[in-house]
Every structure is written in structure tokens, then in C-alpha cells.
Amino acid sequence: MSAYSPPPRHGSGDPRHGNPRAMHAVDPPPPEGGGRPAFLPAAVGAAAGVVVLLATTLTVRATVSNASDRLKHPQAAAAVESKVAVADQSEEKYCTPNFKTVLQRVLNACGLVGGEARRGCQPADVKTFASIDDDDFNALFTPLKDRGAVIMFDDASETLDAGAKKLLEERWLDRKGARYFFIVARASRTGSAEYNRTLSHKRANSVHFFLQEQFKDPDLEKQVGMLWLGNEFAQLTKDYCDWPASRGATTTSRGGKGGGKNECNPDAINRSAFVSWVDCRL
Amino acid sequence: MRNARLLAVLALVASFLGLVFAAYSTYDYAQHLDRQIHAIHCSFIPGASGDTTAENPCKVALFSSYSALFRESYWGGVPISLFAVGAFSFFLGYALYLLLSGWRTPKRAYLFFGVTGLTPLCASLVMFVISLTRLHAFCKVCVGIYFSSALLAAAAVMALLHYRAIAHRHLPFDPMGPTEPQAGPGSPLLLVGWLGALGLAAIVPALVYVAALPDYRPYLSNCGKLEVQQEQHNALLKLPTAHPVKPVTFFEDPLCPTCRAFHERLIDEGVLENLDVTLVLFPLDSDCNWMLDRSLHPGACLLSKAVLCGGSQSRAILEWSYSEQDSLRELGKGNPTAIEKKIRERFGSDVMSCAQDKKTAVRLTQHLHYAANNHIPVSTPQMFLGDKRICDEDTDLGLKYTLSQLAPEVLR
């Protein structure tokens, strides 16, 4: 940058008030583009600009280089990354290690995991794989009350009535974050274990087939775990009378279709299939 | 002469302020080159505490497609603020020169400053309109730059007036004659020189920035894959686009501000219409999403269901959710039924009835299970190009660069 200074002024007084011609004579205009260059201000201005530009540019370069170093050695990034939650199925408080052990064993035994061909398992399998007693077994499932339901059957029958279908549909659609759906069927306390086991198996299948038919869910086979129990294992206690049921779990006589307001009867509550979504991860 | 001094002082102050704000903006931008999360300054007081929230308007501006140039060639592009740093540095030096040279300043120096001093304001006006109409947010650091540009422009206008006032004083037969010492007009070559210096100052920081950038290509494909590509129930949603050439899967939440910014970025970059979009709704609302212990975006489940029920209007409902996001988020916090009313008014009662149907809830649950089966991070948005997960930082600053590397066909 450069500048020019005007030539020295001649004469005195305000030239505006003088004769223009005379003024021209005493105060000639500076030569076009001429004059003494103002080097110092130009040099100072240029230097200041360059210094500021250099400083900011070097700062930019240092910032980019530091970012580049952090990119190549991302210890801090890994720490942040590990804090980010990962999407998964739900995990409720009842998923205790004990519960998960049983769940895992039932799933393994009943063909839901591990790629085994068969579906469902019998009490013997459960006895083998879930080595706990009846009370503990029931206690494990007690916390499922909000997610479960009791599907009632007539005596010696595996047919689902309208109420059972409605409740099943309701429960199935209320999956939320659960991964597994359990069907645990039972038969009477009386009669031979063999007979009851067969009936129990049929009841479990009724529920399973209904869900298959109704929803045609391609994932169903990976979700539904079935267990059918005879009269010798894990009978439901009266605690289950408070659970949502497909009909009044209070029938006292054979063949009664429920709805009576009699006392909850262990015989009736056990002519059932207990169903529930299980909100546990394995 | 007093006017000349005043304009020089004003230009000096404006340039200094502009430089400080532009430098902070550039610093914030460059910090993100490590692909990590950083606080962003957002204050009229440079250096005041940073903010990492998505609602931070400076973050909105920084992650918008308007904050940088050459995004296709360089990861994150070259921040526009870098050019401002260079330009304000030049004007700082130039203003100092005007101040120190006083009456010896050639006339053309004022003309040059008067014209070029208006350019930062022109750039600021463009960015202001973008902030107003596209970003709907005003970043305080940006406003600082706008203000500095306006001050500089005021000085420039004063310079033009001053130039006009002194332009005729040295005519050979000026009847009035000079009233005070006055320099000549200066060589026209000076204009070329100053213009060259301004241009050089404006691009030098950008050139140094580009030269210092690391190679990002090795980092683009390291963020995982979509483990389960097929959703068994056909529950996922296809978002209609004009020329779909590349399959992508988006996990989005209608009430997530980052999703809105991402969606707008895709549109602004001209990319969205070339994508074959599968949309997975992933509302961060504990009303339907069991992965959260509290709702981050209450009302997002309902809006997601409305999107699922939209049929041919699905995209319109999603984009409406984004455009009305601020008010919908407020309604979601205090009065969720008001959201229902808004949906009904805008898209009809059929959409709302469908959104309240249990089967729609099941379908939304299937979306969430799809996310769970793929173990994606619980954050939105997530983008998968084919089955390849695009890292979070590549969906914002690095989007165009990443696409140019991994799917150049969508940029054509």
C-alpha cells in the first residue's frame, strides 16, 4: 500500500474567498497521482494484517492438527462411545439370575434356542434342566402377574372359549419389549400323570395353534416357549386366583364354565394354560 | 478529516470484533474434526461456556449444510468462517493503515474500502436469510459476525461518502480548491494490489486448513453393520422419493431435533430424492419405547404411529412433524391430547383413528424390535447405507464427503 502527500501550499488566507485565477496561480493542484508516498502507515497496516492473519492461520492449523491427533488416538472417544446404550429387548426387575437360569434351561430344553428341531418340553425335561422344587418354580413366575394371564379350560378339554381367545389376543398384542412368550399348560391334580401330561400338552398346543392362526407371525417359532406339566409338578397355588383370567377362576364343579363367585378353587385354576410375555434378556 | 479518522476507527473495531467471532466459530468447527462430541460456544461474549445440546442454535448452524464449502471433497468441508477470519484480518490491517495515513491516504483507498467493506455484510445477509428461513435459529456467534459486518459496512459507506466528498477537490481548475491537505487519487494498480491482498488473505487460512486435514477414508466404514436386514412382518416403512438409486435405512424420531436437521441436510444437499429410504421409527418416548426409563420426546410415539398410518402421506406427516417440531415438543410435554387434535386437524380423523388402533401400536413395537435385534445405539438419527452403518459424525459434518466416497451415485 502506498499514498501520496500534497505539494506544499502557497499563499495565505482562505482560497475560497479569492479570485479563482489568482488562486490557481498561488495554489496549483497536486499532480495527478503524485505526491510523497506514506510508506510508514502502509507498512504498519500491512504488517498488522499479516501478523494477525499469520497468528489466526497458525492457530487454525494447530487446532486441526490437534483434532487429527485425537482422531488417530481416540481414547476419549472410546470412553464416550461405551456410555451409549444399545437397543435391546426389555429387562425387568424379576429377571433375577435364578429366573434367568430357569429361563435359559427351559429355552434350551424346549427348542427355542440352539437350533433344535422340537418344540416344547415335558416336566421331565424341566426337572432335569431346572433343578428347583415346585414352590421355587412357581415363585419365579409370580412376578409375571402384570404381563401374564390364566387361560381357563373346561374339565378334560383343550378347547379355547371366546373369553380365552380374547384374552390371548390381548396379551399377545401387548408384547412391548419382551422377547419370549411362555405357555405353561396344566391339567388336573387328579388322574394319572400320563393322562394329565397328554391333556396339558394338548392345551399348550391349542394356545400355540391359535396364536399361529390368528397372527401368522413369522417370528412366532422363535418367540413362543411351551411347557406342559402333569399333575406331579408345579401346580398353581391360590395366588394365581388374582391373575387376569379368561373366565372366573372360581368354578367348583366339573364342567362348570366359570363365572361363579365361589371361592377360588385349586382344581379350576390348574385346568389352565398360564401365558406370559417374559421381559428378560439372555 | 475527522470523518476519515472516525471511519477508520469504526472499521478497526468492526474488523477486530468480526475476527474474534469468526475465529471462535472456526475453532468450534475445527474441534469437531476429531469426530467426537464437543461443546459449542454460543454467546455474544466470546469464550463464554459451551453447550452440547441439540437445541443450541450455534450447533444447528454449525451442522447445517450452509456452514461450509467443498463438503464433497473434504470431510466436513471448509468452514465459511475461515474466509471471514482471512477477510477480517485484512480489513484490520487496512483500517489501521487508513487510521495512520490520515490525510495522506489516496482517494482510491477510500473507494476500495467503500466497495470491499460491504462484501462481509452481503455474505452476512445471505447467511441471515438462511438462518431465518431454513435453520429457524440464530446462532449468537453468527449474529456477532453479522453485527461486525454491519459495523464494517457502516464504515464502508462512510468511506464512500468521504471519497465522494474529496473526489473533485483536486481537479485542475476546481473553483473551490482544496480546503485541507489532501493526497492524490493513487495509482489504479493499487486497487489491483489491494484486491489481490484481500483475496489472498481470505483464502490463506482455508488453504492451510485443507492442507492440515487428515485422511478420513479409513474411518468411514468402521461403525458396524445391520445384522438383520429383513423385518419379518413387513412392518417397516418405505419413504417415497423421486429417483431412488441407493437403498438406505434410517432410524428416526419425529420429535428429535437432530433428526430434523439431518432430514433438512439431506434435502439441502440434494441427496434425499436419490435414496431408496426404508424408515424405522425409533421414538425416544418411554410411552412405547421400553429402552428408556423416561421420555426424552413425549408425544413421539403418537406421531410415529401417525406416520405409520399416513399411507401415501407418510412422508408429509414426517416432514410436518419436523417443521412443527418446536410446538409439538411443547405440546408433548404438557398436553399430549393436543397433539392428537393437531394431527386430526391437519391429516384427518382416519389417520388419528388408525394411530390409536392397537395394530398400529404392534407395528411400532415391531419397528422397535427391529432396532433391538440390530443392537443399534439408542440415539437418533441412525443411517445405514445398504447394510453399512454410517457413523454418527458422518451423518452430520461428514455426510456429503461420506456419500461421495461410499455412494457417489446419490450425489449426481
XYZ file of C-alpha atoms in Angstrom:
694
model
C 0.000 0.000 0.000
C 1.212 3.483 -0.693
C -0.100 7.023 -0.551
C 0.783 10.449 -1.711
C 1.161 13.707 0.116
C 0.023 17.012 -1.405
C 2.505 19.622 -2.514
C 3.254 22.432 -0.100
C 0.618 25.120 -0.040
C 1.419 28.661 -1.140
C -0.092 31.953 -0.162
C -2.240 32.577 2.816
C -5.871 33.030 3.731
C -8.838 31.085 2.636
C -8.572 30.462 -1.101
C -12.353 30.090 -1.335
C -12.689 33.814 -0.997
C -10.038 34.732 -3.553
C -10.010 35.095 -7.315
C -10.089 31.683 -8.897
C -7.416 32.553 -11.404
C -5.212 34.069 -8.729
C -5.879 31.097 -6.541
C -4.769 28.786 -9.315
C -1.596 30.739 -9.530
C -0.814 30.550 -5.843
C -2.197 27.073 -5.076
C -1.736 24.747 -8.016
C -3.384 21.380 -7.714
C -1.170 18.453 -6.841
C -0.013 16.402 -9.788
C -2.433 13.621 -10.698
C -1.484 10.603 -8.694
C 1.596 12.357 -7.475
C 2.857 13.232 -4.018
C 5.031 11.796 -1.300
C 4.139 8.176 -0.518
C 3.084 7.432 3.069
C 5.162 4.320 3.492
C 5.081 4.020 7.238
C 1.307 3.761 7.718
C 1.109 1.379 4.790
C 3.887 -0.742 6.213
C 2.355 -0.771 9.692
C -1.091 -1.637 8.323
C 0.283 -4.377 6.113
C 2.424 -5.770 8.905
C -0.507 -5.778 11.309
C -2.685 -7.550 8.765
C -0.020 -10.129 8.052
C 0.703 -10.743 11.738
C -2.990 -11.185 12.567
C -3.522 -13.394 9.539
C -0.469 -15.462 10.378
C -1.492 -15.844 14.014
C -5.029 -16.910 13.190
C -3.861 -19.221 10.423
C -1.327 -20.902 12.678
C -3.997 -21.274 15.359
C -6.296 -22.868 12.811
C -3.530 -25.215 11.758
C -2.746 -26.152 15.361
C -6.445 -26.794 16.083
C -6.782 -29.035 13.039
C -3.569 -30.880 13.920
C -4.751 -31.453 17.494
C -8.070 -32.755 16.216
C -6.180 -35.004 13.845
C -4.132 -36.410 16.752
C -7.282 -37.069 18.764
C -8.771 -38.772 15.740
C -5.798 -41.094 15.462
C -5.638 -41.801 19.204
C -9.277 -41.855 20.229
C -9.049 -42.893 23.904
C -11.517 -40.237 24.950
C -13.860 -41.162 22.114
C -13.914 -44.798 23.241
C -14.938 -43.726 26.731
C -17.847 -41.712 25.373
C -18.833 -44.479 22.963
C -19.054 -47.042 25.745
C -21.655 -44.921 27.551
C -24.122 -45.029 24.673
C -26.903 -47.536 25.376
C -27.582 -50.193 22.796
C -31.090 -51.078 21.676
C -32.235 -54.361 23.131
C -35.258 -56.225 24.390
C -36.607 -55.244 27.766
C -35.166 -56.388 31.053
C -37.424 -56.210 34.107
C -36.546 -56.477 37.767
C -37.876 -60.011 38.053
C -35.136 -61.193 35.725
C -33.011 -62.409 38.606
C -30.079 -64.736 37.971
C -32.241 -67.585 39.279
C -35.055 -66.717 36.907
C -32.661 -66.441 34.011
C -31.161 -69.813 34.812
C -34.574 -71.435 34.603
C -35.471 -69.419 31.533
C -32.270 -70.404 29.793
C -32.731 -74.067 30.652
C -36.353 -74.102 29.572
C -35.450 -72.367 26.344
C -32.641 -74.805 25.693
C -34.751 -77.777 26.619
C -37.788 -76.625 24.710
C -36.042 -75.952 21.451
C -36.347 -72.182 21.359
C -32.646 -71.634 21.287
C -29.809 -73.736 19.983
C -31.493 -74.631 16.702
C -33.112 -77.844 17.908
C -35.994 -79.118 15.834
C -38.539 -79.998 18.502
C -40.802 -77.527 20.257
C -41.958 -77.635 23.831
C -40.829 -79.767 26.660
C -42.236 -82.027 29.310
C -41.878 -81.884 33.073
C -39.141 -84.441 32.927
C -37.083 -82.088 30.823
C -37.703 -79.299 33.243
C -36.856 -81.473 36.187
C -33.589 -82.293 34.526
C -32.727 -78.855 33.350
C -34.257 -76.703 36.032
C -33.303 -78.390 39.208
C -35.559 -76.494 41.592
C -38.627 -77.553 43.521
C -42.264 -76.757 42.751
C -42.604 -73.807 45.072
C -39.487 -72.135 43.766
C -40.622 -72.803 40.218
C -43.959 -71.082 40.831
C -42.340 -68.287 42.763
C -40.208 -67.497 39.779
C -43.278 -66.893 37.658
C -45.257 -64.980 40.271
C -43.743 -61.587 39.313
C -45.149 -62.023 35.796
C -48.621 -61.148 37.018
C -48.809 -57.875 35.095
C -47.613 -59.486 31.885
C -49.385 -62.795 32.193
C -52.846 -64.334 32.174
C -54.523 -67.605 33.009
C -56.396 -69.245 30.137
C -59.078 -71.491 31.617
C -60.314 -74.754 30.133
C -63.265 -76.999 30.772
C -62.534 -80.192 32.566
C -60.850 -82.731 30.280
C -60.992 -80.291 27.384
C -58.357 -78.382 25.421
C -60.821 -76.137 23.547
C -60.381 -72.393 23.831
C -63.584 -70.493 24.501
C -64.300 -66.928 23.309
C -63.032 -65.367 26.501
C -59.802 -67.329 26.244
C -59.278 -66.213 22.658
C -59.957 -62.602 23.528
C -57.551 -62.613 26.440
C -54.884 -64.401 24.409
C -55.165 -61.863 21.632
C -54.949 -59.030 24.117
C -51.878 -60.461 25.774
C -50.129 -61.311 22.539
C -50.555 -57.795 21.190
C -49.202 -56.354 24.421
C -45.692 -57.511 23.682
C -43.764 -54.288 24.342
C -40.097 -55.124 24.660
C -40.384 -58.796 25.534
C -38.501 -61.413 23.590
C -40.199 -64.622 24.738
C -43.780 -65.702 25.189
C -44.329 -68.587 27.577
C -47.196 -71.051 27.510
C -47.212 -73.229 30.575
C -50.149 -75.651 30.438
C -51.501 -77.797 33.254
C -54.095 -80.432 33.845
C -55.945 -81.686 36.873
C -54.425 -82.697 40.156
C -56.358 -85.890 39.946
C -55.943 -88.701 37.463
C -52.802 -90.300 36.191
C -49.762 -88.225 35.437
C -49.634 -89.696 31.936
C -53.216 -88.651 31.127
C -52.743 -85.192 32.571
C -49.496 -84.690 30.714
C -51.178 -85.520 27.408
C -54.088 -83.195 28.172
C -51.709 -80.500 29.266
C -49.775 -80.899 26.021
C -52.992 -80.518 24.022
C -53.896 -77.350 25.920
C -50.487 -75.842 25.249
C -50.882 -76.697 21.577
C -54.346 -75.120 21.480
C -52.896 -71.831 22.606
C -49.951 -72.165 20.263
C -52.093 -73.019 17.243
C -54.490 -70.192 17.990
C -51.656 -67.671 18.046
C -50.268 -69.138 14.846
C -53.617 -68.966 13.093
C -54.595 -65.579 14.377
C -51.377 -63.652 13.856
C -49.391 -65.636 11.296
C -46.287 -64.130 12.840
C -43.167 -65.424 11.085
C -41.219 -64.895 14.303
C -43.623 -66.921 16.401
C -41.479 -70.037 16.419
C -38.599 -68.062 17.851
C -40.722 -66.409 20.487
C -43.055 -68.968 21.966
C -41.773 -71.351 24.599
C -44.113 -74.161 25.622
C -44.169 -76.254 28.750
C -46.784 -78.847 29.598
C -46.999 -80.187 33.070
C -48.685 -83.208 34.518
C -50.162 -83.383 37.962
C -46.861 -84.066 39.600
C -45.110 -80.802 39.073
C -45.536 -77.101 39.745
C -49.235 -76.869 40.416
C -50.609 -73.340 40.607
C -51.336 -72.042 44.061
C -54.252 -69.838 45.120
C -52.046 -66.795 44.483
C -52.891 -67.213 40.827
C -56.577 -66.605 41.504
C -55.785 -62.875 41.385
C -54.315 -63.058 37.915
C -56.205 -61.927 34.845
C -58.151 -64.988 33.741
C -60.215 -65.864 30.688
C -63.133 -66.656 32.924
C -63.801 -66.633 36.649
C -61.217 -68.978 38.096
C -63.676 -69.939 40.728
C -65.635 -72.907 39.424
C -66.011 -75.638 41.900
C -67.613 -78.389 39.926
C -66.518 -80.414 36.909
C -67.582 -78.927 33.645
C -68.517 -75.580 35.106
C -67.826 -72.748 32.709
C -66.882 -70.336 35.382
C -68.355 -67.042 36.220
C -69.496 -68.199 39.603
C -68.475 -66.229 42.602
C -67.395 -69.173 44.643
C -64.081 -69.421 46.319
C -61.085 -69.846 44.054
C -60.512 -73.500 43.597
C -57.089 -75.068 43.003
C -58.697 -77.642 40.701
C -60.136 -74.955 38.444
C -57.073 -72.740 38.413
C -54.976 -75.697 37.354
C -57.221 -76.604 34.408
C -55.424 -73.869 32.574
C -52.602 -72.616 30.482
C -50.624 -69.850 32.021
C -49.340 -67.437 29.371
C -46.995 -64.501 29.696
C -44.508 -62.371 27.867
C -41.132 -62.598 29.545
C -39.159 -59.355 29.659
C -35.711 -60.811 30.136
C -32.553 -60.825 28.090
C -30.263 -63.781 27.993
C -10.522 14.627 8.082
C -12.490 13.840 11.189
C -14.824 11.642 9.177
C -11.889 9.756 7.724
C -10.489 9.101 11.171
C -13.874 8.074 12.515
C -14.496 5.603 9.723
C -11.036 4.150 10.187
C -11.629 3.651 13.905
C -15.032 2.125 13.204
C -13.520 -0.197 10.605
C -10.794 -1.178 13.054
C -13.294 -2.036 15.808
C -15.587 -3.873 13.381
C -12.725 -5.904 11.939
C -11.449 -6.841 15.368
C -14.888 -7.950 16.546
C -15.534 -9.848 13.338
C -12.170 -11.546 13.595
C -12.833 -12.670 17.169
C -16.286 -14.094 16.399
C -15.111 -15.736 13.172
C -12.122 -17.233 14.974
C -14.366 -18.740 17.677
C -16.703 -20.159 15.092
C -13.778 -21.681 13.194
C -12.297 -23.078 16.383
C -15.583 -24.802 17.254
C -15.786 -26.240 13.781
C -12.207 -27.489 13.726
C -12.626 -29.116 17.146
C -15.154 -31.496 15.579
C -12.638 -32.790 13.089
C -11.730 -35.457 15.649
C -15.257 -36.898 15.169
C -16.061 -36.516 18.844
C -18.727 -34.512 20.650
C -17.707 -31.047 21.779
C -19.353 -28.099 23.426
C -20.054 -25.230 21.061
C -19.689 -21.591 22.015
C -22.957 -19.788 21.746
C -22.728 -16.394 23.332
C -22.292 -12.762 22.417
C -19.359 -12.891 24.812
C -16.620 -14.780 23.006
C -15.294 -17.644 25.090
C -18.375 -17.971 27.309
C -19.262 -21.542 28.299
C -20.140 -24.022 25.587
C -23.264 -26.079 25.083
C -23.670 -29.608 23.675
C -27.467 -29.747 23.468
C -29.068 -30.281 20.095
C -31.190 -27.167 20.613
C -28.104 -24.965 20.757
C -28.667 -22.674 17.751
C -24.929 -22.467 17.129
C -24.895 -26.248 16.867
C -27.820 -26.103 14.454
C -25.895 -23.606 12.333
C -22.621 -25.489 12.572
C -24.158 -28.798 11.499
C -26.230 -27.280 8.731
C -25.206 -27.696 5.129
C -24.623 -23.937 4.892
C -21.738 -23.720 7.325
C -19.033 -24.989 4.987
C -17.994 -25.230 1.348
C -16.469 -28.123 -0.623
C -18.079 -30.731 1.628
C -17.884 -33.323 -1.091
C -14.107 -33.044 -1.359
C -13.136 -32.645 2.277
C -14.601 -34.246 5.393
C -16.700 -31.510 6.964
C -15.870 -29.146 4.121
C -14.123 -25.820 4.577
C -15.964 -23.682 7.143
C -17.175 -20.381 5.763
C -15.959 -18.682 8.918
C -12.386 -19.369 7.752
C -12.872 -16.974 4.876
C -14.255 -14.460 7.351
C -11.138 -14.874 9.503
C -8.951 -14.039 6.498
C -11.129 -11.144 5.333
C -11.392 -9.537 8.777
C -7.626 -9.901 9.244
C -7.139 -7.984 6.023
C -9.628 -5.294 6.992
C -7.970 -4.960 10.387
C -4.660 -4.142 8.743
C -6.333 -1.936 6.174
C -8.262 0.003 8.804
C -5.028 0.565 10.711
C -3.468 1.867 7.519
C -6.387 4.274 6.957
C -6.109 5.488 10.526
C -2.362 6.051 10.459
C -2.065 7.545 6.994
C -4.656 10.247 7.697
C -4.757 12.973 5.093
C -2.070 11.255 3.047
C -4.465 8.438 2.215
C -5.033 8.280 -1.527
C -8.631 8.729 -2.596
C -8.815 5.333 -4.209
C -8.065 3.764 -0.844
C -11.454 5.021 0.360
C -13.126 3.867 -2.820
C -11.597 0.414 -2.434
C -12.588 0.147 1.208
C -16.051 1.520 0.478
C -16.719 -1.199 -2.047
C -14.988 -4.211 -0.485
C -16.054 -3.294 3.049
C -19.627 -4.037 2.025
C -18.895 -7.629 0.975
C -18.891 -9.131 4.517
C -22.327 -7.582 5.026
C -23.549 -9.112 1.755
C -22.312 -12.528 2.907
C -23.864 -11.941 6.334
C -27.195 -11.003 4.794
C -27.240 -14.245 2.830
C -26.447 -16.224 5.987
C -29.020 -14.231 7.954
C -31.747 -15.078 5.453
C -30.708 -18.745 5.571
C -30.843 -18.687 9.375
C -34.254 -17.115 9.244
C -35.851 -19.208 6.542
C -34.016 -22.527 6.637
C -32.479 -23.027 10.066
C -35.091 -21.183 12.123
C -32.347 -20.460 14.636
C -29.948 -17.635 15.252
C -26.509 -18.587 16.386
C -25.145 -15.882 18.672
C -21.601 -16.215 17.357
C -23.008 -15.821 13.837
C -25.011 -12.800 14.965
C -21.728 -11.417 16.298
C -20.271 -11.775 12.812
C -23.367 -10.193 11.259
C -23.088 -7.275 13.659
C -19.378 -6.823 12.936
C -20.104 -6.941 9.215
C -22.780 -4.305 9.634
C -20.327 -2.058 11.515
C -17.755 -2.606 8.803
C -20.375 -1.818 6.178
C -21.222 1.400 8.020
C -17.551 2.336 7.909
C -17.517 1.413 4.226
C -20.473 3.660 3.485
C -18.709 6.479 5.332
C -15.657 5.774 3.207
C -17.719 6.045 0.016
C -19.239 9.321 1.183
C -15.814 10.596 2.081
C -14.492 9.537 -1.305
C -17.371 11.370 -2.975
C -16.672 14.474 -0.921
C -12.984 14.612 -1.781
C -13.189 13.281 -5.329
C -13.471 16.712 -7.002
C -11.163 18.686 -4.797
C -8.057 18.156 -6.894
C -9.466 18.859 -10.296
C -7.054 21.209 -12.094
C -9.469 24.121 -12.228
C -11.502 23.428 -9.120
C -13.028 26.840 -8.400
C -13.370 25.959 -4.743
C -9.913 24.480 -4.342
C -8.733 22.222 -1.522
C -9.594 23.188 1.993
C -7.133 20.930 3.688
C -4.126 18.839 2.801
C -5.222 16.074 0.507
C -3.497 13.150 -1.184
C -3.902 12.304 -4.839
C -6.155 9.556 -6.090
C -3.421 6.911 -6.087
C -2.458 4.558 -8.838
C -5.160 2.258 -10.247
C -2.671 -0.534 -9.745
C -3.147 -0.068 -6.045
C -6.716 -1.281 -6.405
C -5.481 -4.441 -8.058
C -2.874 -4.909 -5.364
C -5.329 -4.413 -2.510
C -7.874 -6.672 -4.125
C -5.216 -9.342 -4.578
C -4.177 -8.945 -0.943
C -7.794 -9.274 0.209
C -8.306 -12.374 -1.916
C -5.087 -13.908 -0.670
C -5.923 -13.131 2.953
C -9.358 -14.677 2.517
C -8.099 -17.977 1.129
C -4.823 -18.494 3.006
C -6.473 -19.815 6.218
C -8.658 -22.100 4.106
C -5.654 -23.453 2.207
C -3.739 -24.107 5.425
C -6.843 -25.753 6.943
C -7.275 -28.070 3.972
C -3.576 -28.956 3.946
C -3.722 -29.934 7.628
C -6.818 -32.172 7.314
C -6.214 -35.867 7.981
C -7.315 -38.657 5.644
C -10.783 -39.702 6.776
C -11.357 -42.580 4.385
C -10.222 -45.325 6.795
C -12.781 -44.156 9.374
C -15.859 -44.252 7.190
C -16.618 -47.962 7.331
C -15.877 -48.770 10.946
C -19.221 -48.237 12.589
C -20.856 -51.603 12.223
C -23.451 -53.292 10.081
C -27.142 -54.004 10.021
C -27.183 -57.548 11.386
C -30.813 -58.243 10.470
C -31.712 -56.658 7.179
C -35.169 -58.131 6.733
C -38.024 -57.290 9.046
C -40.168 -60.413 9.132
C -43.518 -58.649 9.430
C -43.004 -56.115 6.636
C -43.647 -53.507 9.287
C -41.029 -51.024 8.102
C -41.992 -48.004 6.066
C -40.867 -47.003 2.594
C -40.456 -43.257 2.285
C -41.335 -42.100 -1.225
C -38.525 -40.289 -3.059
C -38.165 -39.114 -6.663
C -35.217 -41.121 -8.042
C -34.287 -43.862 -5.595
C -30.946 -45.359 -6.593
C -29.361 -46.430 -3.332
C -31.057 -48.379 -0.507
C -30.695 -46.785 2.897
C -32.302 -47.397 6.265
C -32.993 -44.526 8.622
C -33.855 -44.855 12.308
C -35.643 -41.630 13.176
C -37.778 -39.965 15.805
C -40.298 -37.341 14.595
C -39.583 -35.140 17.617
C -35.811 -35.361 17.587
C -34.174 -32.051 16.588
C -31.091 -33.819 15.254
C -33.315 -35.939 13.010
C -34.961 -32.793 11.718
C -31.569 -31.243 10.994
C -30.426 -34.469 9.334
C -33.544 -34.626 7.181
C -33.154 -30.988 6.156
C -29.489 -31.572 5.414
C -30.364 -34.455 3.118
C -32.820 -32.224 1.272
C -30.463 -29.238 1.142
C -27.623 -31.378 -0.173
C -29.969 -32.714 -2.873
C -29.411 -36.260 -1.657
C -32.761 -37.410 -0.271
C -34.534 -37.793 -3.599
C -31.826 -40.201 -4.785
C -32.182 -42.517 -1.812
C -34.378 -45.586 -1.559
C -35.413 -44.954 2.031
C -36.616 -47.564 4.494
C -37.761 -45.758 7.595
C -37.591 -47.348 11.021
C -39.398 -45.269 13.589
C -37.473 -45.128 16.817
C -39.285 -42.641 19.091
C -37.327 -41.698 22.205
C -40.523 -41.766 24.217
C -40.970 -44.239 27.061
C -44.682 -44.395 26.319
C -43.890 -47.086 23.745
C -40.121 -47.452 23.856
C -39.071 -49.736 26.697
C -35.400 -48.881 26.200
C -35.842 -45.579 28.025
C -36.579 -45.018 31.681
C -38.056 -41.577 30.904
C -39.415 -39.847 27.845
C -36.937 -37.655 26.051
C -39.548 -36.668 23.485
C -43.044 -37.172 24.902
C -45.566 -37.430 22.092
C -43.082 -39.049 19.713
C -44.841 -42.448 19.954
C -48.137 -40.940 18.836
C -46.520 -39.051 15.961
C -44.660 -42.197 14.901
C -47.949 -44.058 14.772
C -49.439 -41.240 12.689
C -46.524 -41.553 10.259
C -47.151 -45.308 10.052
C -50.819 -44.614 9.329
C -50.129 -41.979 6.711
C -50.060 -44.274 3.679
C -49.141 -42.028 0.767
C -48.941 -39.131 3.227
C -46.307 -40.754 5.435
C -43.506 -38.525 4.254
C -45.721 -35.466 4.511
C -46.598 -36.345 8.115
C -42.953 -36.914 8.994
C -41.917 -33.628 7.421
C -44.818 -31.841 9.099
C -43.628 -33.259 12.435
C -40.215 -31.817 11.725
C -41.471 -28.429 10.592
C -43.828 -28.121 13.583
C -41.392 -29.794 15.928
C -40.903 -26.957 18.387
C -44.608 -26.526 19.088
C -45.263 -30.287 19.057
C -42.500 -30.849 21.578
C -44.038 -28.263 23.874
C -47.460 -29.870 23.498
C -45.975 -33.299 24.157
C -44.591 -32.127 27.494
C -47.784 -30.612 28.810
C -50.792 -31.687 26.800
C -50.351 -34.782 24.621
C -54.022 -34.813 23.609
C -53.397 -31.507 21.858
C -51.077 -33.391 19.514
C -53.950 -35.718 18.642
C -56.077 -32.694 17.830
C -53.364 -31.213 15.633
C -52.938 -34.477 13.720
C -56.695 -34.760 13.261
C -56.973 -31.180 12.021
C -54.070 -31.498 9.610
C -54.425 -35.039 8.283
C -57.982 -36.075 9.094
C -59.628 -38.333 11.612
C -58.818 -41.533 9.694
C -55.128 -41.076 10.351
C -55.795 -40.382 14.013
C -58.123 -43.360 14.403
C -55.521 -45.599 12.813
C -52.836 -44.144 15.099
C -54.933 -45.142 18.107
C -55.534 -48.661 16.835
C -53.819 -51.465 18.726
C -52.465 -52.945 15.498
C -50.545 -49.743 14.823
C -49.031 -49.986 18.289
C -47.954 -53.524 17.423
C -46.410 -52.321 14.177
C -44.490 -49.623 16.024
C -43.335 -52.256 18.506
C -42.067 -54.270 15.537
C -40.011 -51.249 14.481
C -38.521 -51.055 17.944
C -37.797 -54.785 17.984
C -36.088 -54.405 14.636
C -33.844 -51.807 16.258
C -33.282 -54.130 19.232
C -32.473 -57.101 17.011
C -29.870 -54.973 15.269
C -28.452 -53.634 18.530
C -28.236 -50.107 17.218
C -27.206 -47.342 19.630
C -30.185 -45.793 21.425
C -29.894 -42.457 19.672
C -31.342 -40.897 16.591
C -30.866 -40.457 13.730
C -29.063 -43.567 12.554
C -28.288 -44.127 8.905
C -27.379 -47.362 7.171
C -26.174 -47.265 3.600
C -27.133 -50.725 2.394
C -26.162 -52.728 5.447
C -23.275 -50.453 6.380
C -23.781 -48.174 9.348
C -22.788 -44.587 8.752
C -21.040 -43.241 11.838
C -22.922 -40.503 13.695
C -20.337 -37.863 12.858
C -20.607 -38.812 9.200
C -24.326 -38.121 9.219
C -23.715 -34.526 10.165
C -20.453 -32.798 9.312
C -19.151 -35.554 7.084
C -22.354 -36.512 5.265
C -21.519 -35.303 1.775
C -17.920 -36.477 1.925
C -19.009 -39.906 3.160
C -21.581 -40.222 0.411
C -19.045 -39.113 -2.192
C -16.786 -41.916 -1.006
C -19.310 -44.703 -0.377
C -22.187 -43.917 -2.735
C -21.170 -41.281 -5.274
C -24.201 -42.111 -7.407
C -26.528 -40.374 -4.939
C -24.708 -37.064 -5.408
C -25.185 -36.997 -9.176
